[in-house]
Amino acid sequence: MEILTLGDETLRQKAEPVGDIDPLIKKTAEDMIEALHKQRGVGLAGPQIGLLKRIFVVHVEGDDPRVFINPSIIETSPETVKYEEGCLSVPGVWADVVRPRRVKIQAWNERGRPFTLETQGILARVILHEYDHLEGVLFIDRLSVPKRNRVMAKLEKARRA
Ligand code: NI
């Protein structure tokens, strides 16, 4: 499974809803979790593997892997928190990003079962980051302009090296 990186236009497109939650999408979710483990990441979204569908997987320490299909963010806390993020699609870059502390999300799992989850901390952080991918948004978009410029300059330098 190839993971697309910054510069690939697929990462900038809005993903389409998943139709039937069938054996194929279940297999895709399993493959995504496997790729996530292989890359030692905490989250992976459809567009990152060139699949413009509303699906992402999350696996944070101390938790089981979770699959989110056709997710809706129901609520986020007004209270925000700053936390360092990275992304498998933006290799070599870590930066503090401000996001809501808590999130309430509704989605379907890989077995087609709907669920609602209210969470905070690292899990909420990763969920919000992955949800952004479905909208074509990357974490570097959420940095201040000077900070983003510094990051882009660093990436450009690394690309030329
Ligand atoms: Ni990411």
PDB file of C-alpha atoms and ligand atoms in Angstrom:
ATOM      1  CA  MET A   1       0.000   0.000   0.000  1.00  0.00           C
ATOM      2  CA  GLU A   2       1.584   3.236  -1.168  1.00  0.00           C
ATOM      3  CA  ILE A   3       1.097   6.348   0.942  1.00  0.00           C
ATOM      4  CA  LEU A   4       0.765   9.578  -1.026  1.00  0.00           C
ATOM      5  CA  THR A   5       2.764  12.573   0.105  1.00  0.00           C
ATOM      6  CA  LEU A   6       2.428  16.350  -0.015  1.00  0.00           C
ATOM      7  CA  GLY A   7       2.205  17.590  -3.598  1.00  0.00           C
ATOM      8  CA  ASP A   8      -0.135  14.814  -4.718  1.00  0.00           C
ATOM      9  CA  GLU A   9      -3.446  16.430  -5.690  1.00  0.00           C
ATOM     10  CA  THR A  10      -5.491  13.505  -4.336  1.00  0.00           C
ATOM     11  CA  LEU A  11      -4.634  14.698  -0.824  1.00  0.00           C
ATOM     12  CA  ARG A  12      -6.366  18.004  -1.638  1.00  0.00           C
ATOM     13  CA  GLN A  13      -9.666  16.570  -2.805  1.00  0.00           C
ATOM     14  CA  LYS A  14     -12.820  16.003  -0.809  1.00  0.00           C
ATOM     15  CA  ALA A  15     -13.539  12.314  -0.306  1.00  0.00           C
ATOM     16  CA  GLU A  16     -16.886  10.775  -1.356  1.00  0.00           C
ATOM     17  CA  PRO A  17     -19.125   8.789   0.996  1.00  0.00           C
ATOM     18  CA  VAL A  18     -18.595   5.030   1.125  1.00  0.00           C
ATOM     19  CA  GLY A  19     -21.562   3.238  -0.468  1.00  0.00           C
ATOM     20  CA  ASP A  20     -22.165  -0.271   0.819  1.00  0.00           C
ATOM     21  CA  ILE A  21     -20.063  -1.395   3.742  1.00  0.00           C
ATOM     22  CA  ASP A  22     -19.233  -4.658   2.010  1.00  0.00           C
ATOM     23  CA  PRO A  23     -16.424  -7.240   2.319  1.00  0.00           C
ATOM     24  CA  LEU A  24     -14.255  -5.125   0.017  1.00  0.00           C
ATOM     25  CA  ILE A  25     -14.391  -2.063   2.261  1.00  0.00           C
ATOM     26  CA  LYS A  26     -13.804  -4.310   5.306  1.00  0.00           C
ATOM     27  CA  LYS A  27     -10.690  -5.694   3.585  1.00  0.00           C
ATOM     28  CA  THR A  28      -9.586  -2.135   2.740  1.00  0.00           C
ATOM     29  CA  ALA A  29      -9.934  -1.150   6.405  1.00  0.00           C
ATOM     30  CA  GLU A  30      -7.851  -4.164   7.454  1.00  0.00           C
ATOM     31  CA  ASP A  31      -5.177  -3.319   4.886  1.00  0.00           C
ATOM     32  CA  MET A  32      -5.130   0.280   6.095  1.00  0.00           C
ATOM     33  CA  ILE A  33      -4.606  -0.849   9.704  1.00  0.00           C
ATOM     34  CA  GLU A  34      -1.783  -3.106   8.548  1.00  0.00           C
ATOM     35  CA  ALA A  35      -0.159  -0.225   6.630  1.00  0.00           C
ATOM     36  CA  LEU A  36      -0.590   2.006   9.674  1.00  0.00           C
ATOM     37  CA  HIS A  37       1.266  -0.472  11.865  1.00  0.00           C
ATOM     38  CA  LYS A  38       3.981  -0.954   9.280  1.00  0.00           C
ATOM     39  CA  GLN A  39       4.542   2.813   9.082  1.00  0.00           C
ATOM     40  CA  ARG A  40       4.268   3.203  12.861  1.00  0.00           C
ATOM     41  CA  GLY A  41       1.588   5.817  12.426  1.00  0.00           C
ATOM     42  CA  VAL A  42      -1.477   6.503  14.568  1.00  0.00           C
ATOM     43  CA  GLY A  43      -3.959   7.290  11.814  1.00  0.00           C
ATOM     44  CA  LEU A  44      -4.500   6.786   8.092  1.00  0.00           C
ATOM     45  CA  ALA A  45      -7.269   8.131   5.852  1.00  0.00           C
ATOM     46  CA  GLY A  46      -8.546   6.941   2.460  1.00  0.00           C
ATOM     47  CA  PRO A  47      -7.151   9.857   0.411  1.00  0.00           C
ATOM     48  CA  GLN A  48      -3.654   9.088   1.735  1.00  0.00           C
ATOM     49  CA  ILE A  49      -3.711   5.790  -0.143  1.00  0.00           C
ATOM     50  CA  GLY A  50      -5.365   7.289  -3.211  1.00  0.00           C
ATOM     51  CA  LEU A  51      -8.840   6.175  -2.170  1.00  0.00           C
ATOM     52  CA  LEU A  52     -11.160   9.192  -2.242  1.00  0.00           C
ATOM     53  CA  LYS A  53     -13.679   7.626   0.129  1.00  0.00           C
ATOM     54  CA  ARG A  54     -14.787   8.723   3.577  1.00  0.00           C
ATOM     55  CA  ILE A  55     -12.923   6.146   5.627  1.00  0.00           C
ATOM     56  CA  PHE A  56     -10.092   6.387   8.121  1.00  0.00           C
ATOM     57  CA  VAL A  57      -8.426   4.147  10.675  1.00  0.00           C
ATOM     58  CA  VAL A  58      -6.944   5.130  14.011  1.00  0.00           C
ATOM     59  CA  HIS A  59      -4.774   3.211  16.430  1.00  0.00           C
ATOM     60  CA  VAL A  60      -3.411   5.018  19.468  1.00  0.00           C
ATOM     61  CA  GLU A  61      -1.422   3.449  22.276  1.00  0.00           C
ATOM     62  CA  GLY A  62      -3.509   1.636  24.871  1.00  0.00           C
ATOM     63  CA  ASP A  63      -6.499   1.379  22.546  1.00  0.00           C
ATOM     64  CA  ASP A  64      -7.648  -1.074  19.866  1.00  0.00           C
ATOM     65  CA  PRO A  65      -7.571  -0.110  16.194  1.00  0.00           C
ATOM     66  CA  ARG A  66     -10.725   1.751  15.207  1.00  0.00           C
ATOM     67  CA  VAL A  67     -12.344   2.155  11.807  1.00  0.00           C
ATOM     68  CA  PHE A  68     -14.489   5.192  10.935  1.00  0.00           C
ATOM     69  CA  ILE A  69     -16.666   5.046   7.826  1.00  0.00           C
ATOM     70  CA  ASN A  70     -18.774   8.018   6.673  1.00  0.00           C
ATOM     71  CA  PRO A  71     -18.025   9.905   9.892  1.00  0.00           C
ATOM     72  CA  SER A  72     -19.822  13.058  11.056  1.00  0.00           C
ATOM     73  CA  ILE A  73     -18.378  15.360  13.670  1.00  0.00           C
ATOM     74  CA  ILE A  74     -21.349  16.036  15.944  1.00  0.00           C
ATOM     75  CA  GLU A  75     -19.666  18.327  18.418  1.00  0.00           C
ATOM     76  CA  THR A  76     -16.277  19.753  19.364  1.00  0.00           C
ATOM     77  CA  SER A  77     -15.381  21.510  22.598  1.00  0.00           C
ATOM     78  CA  PRO A  78     -14.837  25.276  22.506  1.00  0.00           C
ATOM     79  CA  GLU A  79     -11.816  24.559  24.658  1.00  0.00           C
ATOM     80  CA  THR A  80      -8.722  23.956  22.551  1.00  0.00           C
ATOM     81  CA  VAL A  81      -5.361  22.365  23.171  1.00  0.00           C
ATOM     82  CA  LYS A  82      -1.981  22.537  21.466  1.00  0.00           C
ATOM     83  CA  TYR A  83      -0.282  19.267  20.573  1.00  0.00           C
ATOM     84  CA  GLU A  84       2.561  18.231  18.294  1.00  0.00           C
ATOM     85  CA  GLU A  85       1.406  16.479  15.109  1.00  0.00           C
ATOM     86  CA  GLY A  86       3.008  14.689  12.220  1.00  0.00           C
ATOM     87  CA  CYS A  87       1.519  12.963   9.194  1.00  0.00           C
ATOM     88  CA  LEU A  88       2.556   9.992   7.064  1.00  0.00           C
ATOM     89  CA  SER A  89       1.816  12.191   4.035  1.00  0.00           C
ATOM     90  CA  VAL A  90       4.102  14.984   5.262  1.00  0.00           C
ATOM     91  CA  PRO A  91       7.185  12.981   6.274  1.00  0.00           C
ATOM     92  CA  GLY A  92       9.815  14.572   8.471  1.00  0.00           C
ATOM     93  CA  VAL A  93       7.633  17.397   9.761  1.00  0.00           C
ATOM     94  CA  TRP A  94       6.257  17.780  13.269  1.00  0.00           C
ATOM     95  CA  ALA A  95       4.566  20.933  14.500  1.00  0.00           C
ATOM     96  CA  ASP A  96       2.222  22.101  17.236  1.00  0.00           C
ATOM     97  CA  VAL A  97      -1.374  22.351  16.078  1.00  0.00           C
ATOM     98  CA  VAL A  98      -4.266  23.874  18.020  1.00  0.00           C
ATOM     99  CA  ARG A  99      -7.482  21.831  17.966  1.00  0.00           C
ATOM    100  CA  PRO A 100     -10.570  21.269  20.128  1.00  0.00           C
ATOM    101  CA  ARG A 101      -9.860  19.224  23.244  1.00  0.00           C
ATOM    102  CA  ARG A 102     -12.928  17.014  22.878  1.00  0.00           C
ATOM    103  CA  VAL A 103     -14.834  15.590  19.964  1.00  0.00           C
ATOM    104  CA  LYS A 104     -18.105  13.731  19.550  1.00  0.00           C
ATOM    105  CA  ILE A 105     -18.241  11.741  16.336  1.00  0.00           C
ATOM    106  CA  GLN A 106     -20.721   9.383  14.701  1.00  0.00           C
ATOM    107  CA  ALA A 107     -19.620   6.815  12.127  1.00  0.00           C
ATOM    108  CA  TRP A 108     -19.969   3.216  10.988  1.00  0.00           C
ATOM    109  CA  ASN A 109     -17.413   0.515  11.681  1.00  0.00           C
ATOM    110  CA  GLU A 110     -16.071  -2.042   9.195  1.00  0.00           C
ATOM    111  CA  ARG A 111     -18.927  -4.412  10.051  1.00  0.00           C
ATOM    112  CA  GLY A 112     -21.482  -1.786   9.088  1.00  0.00           C
ATOM    113  CA  ARG A 113     -22.455  -1.030  12.659  1.00  0.00           C
ATOM    114  CA  PRO A 114     -23.139   2.620  13.555  1.00  0.00           C
ATOM    115  CA  PHE A 115     -21.525   4.062  16.677  1.00  0.00           C
ATOM    116  CA  THR A 116     -21.067   7.349  18.466  1.00  0.00           C
ATOM    117  CA  LEU A 117     -17.853   8.150  20.303  1.00  0.00           C
ATOM    118  CA  GLU A 118     -17.106  11.032  22.620  1.00  0.00           C
ATOM    119  CA  THR A 119     -13.455  11.343  23.483  1.00  0.00           C
ATOM    120  CA  GLN A 120     -10.586  13.666  24.331  1.00  0.00           C
ATOM    121  CA  GLY A 121      -6.805  13.606  24.495  1.00  0.00           C
ATOM    122  CA  ILE A 122      -4.718  11.861  21.868  1.00  0.00           C
ATOM    123  CA  LEU A 123      -7.648   9.903  20.405  1.00  0.00           C
ATOM    124  CA  ALA A 124      -9.656  13.093  19.798  1.00  0.00           C
ATOM    125  CA  ARG A 125      -6.567  14.679  18.292  1.00  0.00           C
ATOM    126  CA  VAL A 126      -5.975  11.854  15.819  1.00  0.00           C
ATOM    127  CA  ILE A 127      -9.672  11.644  14.893  1.00  0.00           C
ATOM    128  CA  LEU A 128      -9.759  15.372  14.066  1.00  0.00           C
ATOM    129  CA  HIS A 129      -6.535  15.104  12.057  1.00  0.00           C
ATOM    130  CA  GLU A 130      -7.854  12.131  10.051  1.00  0.00           C
ATOM    131  CA  TYR A 131     -11.252  13.730   9.517  1.00  0.00           C
ATOM    132  CA  ASP A 132      -9.430  16.704   7.963  1.00  0.00           C
ATOM    133  CA  HIS A 133      -7.902  14.350   5.386  1.00  0.00           C
ATOM    134  CA  LEU A 134     -11.419  13.515   4.144  1.00  0.00           C
ATOM    135  CA  GLU A 135     -11.890  17.222   3.458  1.00  0.00           C
ATOM    136  CA  GLY A 136      -8.567  17.611   1.672  1.00  0.00           C
ATOM    137  CA  VAL A 137      -7.039  19.436   4.627  1.00  0.00           C
ATOM    138  CA  LEU A 138      -3.531  18.732   5.958  1.00  0.00           C
ATOM    139  CA  PHE A 139      -2.263  19.635   9.432  1.00  0.00           C
ATOM    140  CA  ILE A 140       0.203  22.134   7.977  1.00  0.00           C
ATOM    141  CA  ASP A 141      -2.809  24.150   6.757  1.00  0.00           C
ATOM    142  CA  ARG A 142      -3.677  24.753  10.397  1.00  0.00           C
ATOM    143  CA  LEU A 143      -0.338  26.366  11.259  1.00  0.00           C
ATOM    144  CA  SER A 144       0.186  30.124  11.391  1.00  0.00           C
ATOM    145  CA  VAL A 145       1.424  31.569   8.079  1.00  0.00           C
ATOM    146  CA  PRO A 146       5.018  32.213   9.278  1.00  0.00           C
ATOM    147  CA  LYS A 147       5.178  28.725  10.768  1.00  0.00           C
ATOM    148  CA  ARG A 148       3.776  27.123   7.641  1.00  0.00           C
ATOM    149  CA  ASN A 149       6.284  29.055   5.514  1.00  0.00           C
ATOM    150  CA  ARG A 150       9.128  27.751   7.671  1.00  0.00           C
ATOM    151  CA  VAL A 151       7.827  24.185   7.314  1.00  0.00           C
ATOM    152  CA  MET A 152       7.423  24.527   3.535  1.00  0.00           C
ATOM    153  CA  ALA A 153      10.951  25.950   3.190  1.00  0.00           C
ATOM    154  CA  LYS A 154      12.316  23.016   5.187  1.00  0.00           C
ATOM    155  CA  LEU A 155      10.402  20.525   3.012  1.00  0.00           C
ATOM    156  CA  GLU A 156      11.609  22.203  -0.164  1.00  0.00           C
ATOM    157  CA  LYS A 157      15.189  22.048   1.077  1.00  0.00           C
ATOM    158  CA  ALA A 158      14.837  18.348   1.964  1.00  0.00           C
ATOM    159  CA  ARG A 159      13.311  17.653  -1.453  1.00  0.00           C
ATOM    160  CA  ARG A 160      16.257  19.288  -3.251  1.00  0.00           C
ATOM    161  CA  ALA A 161      18.879  17.503  -1.124  1.00  0.00           C
TER     162      ALA A 161
HETATM  163 NI    NI B   1      -2.208  12.801   8.306  1.00  0.00          NI
END
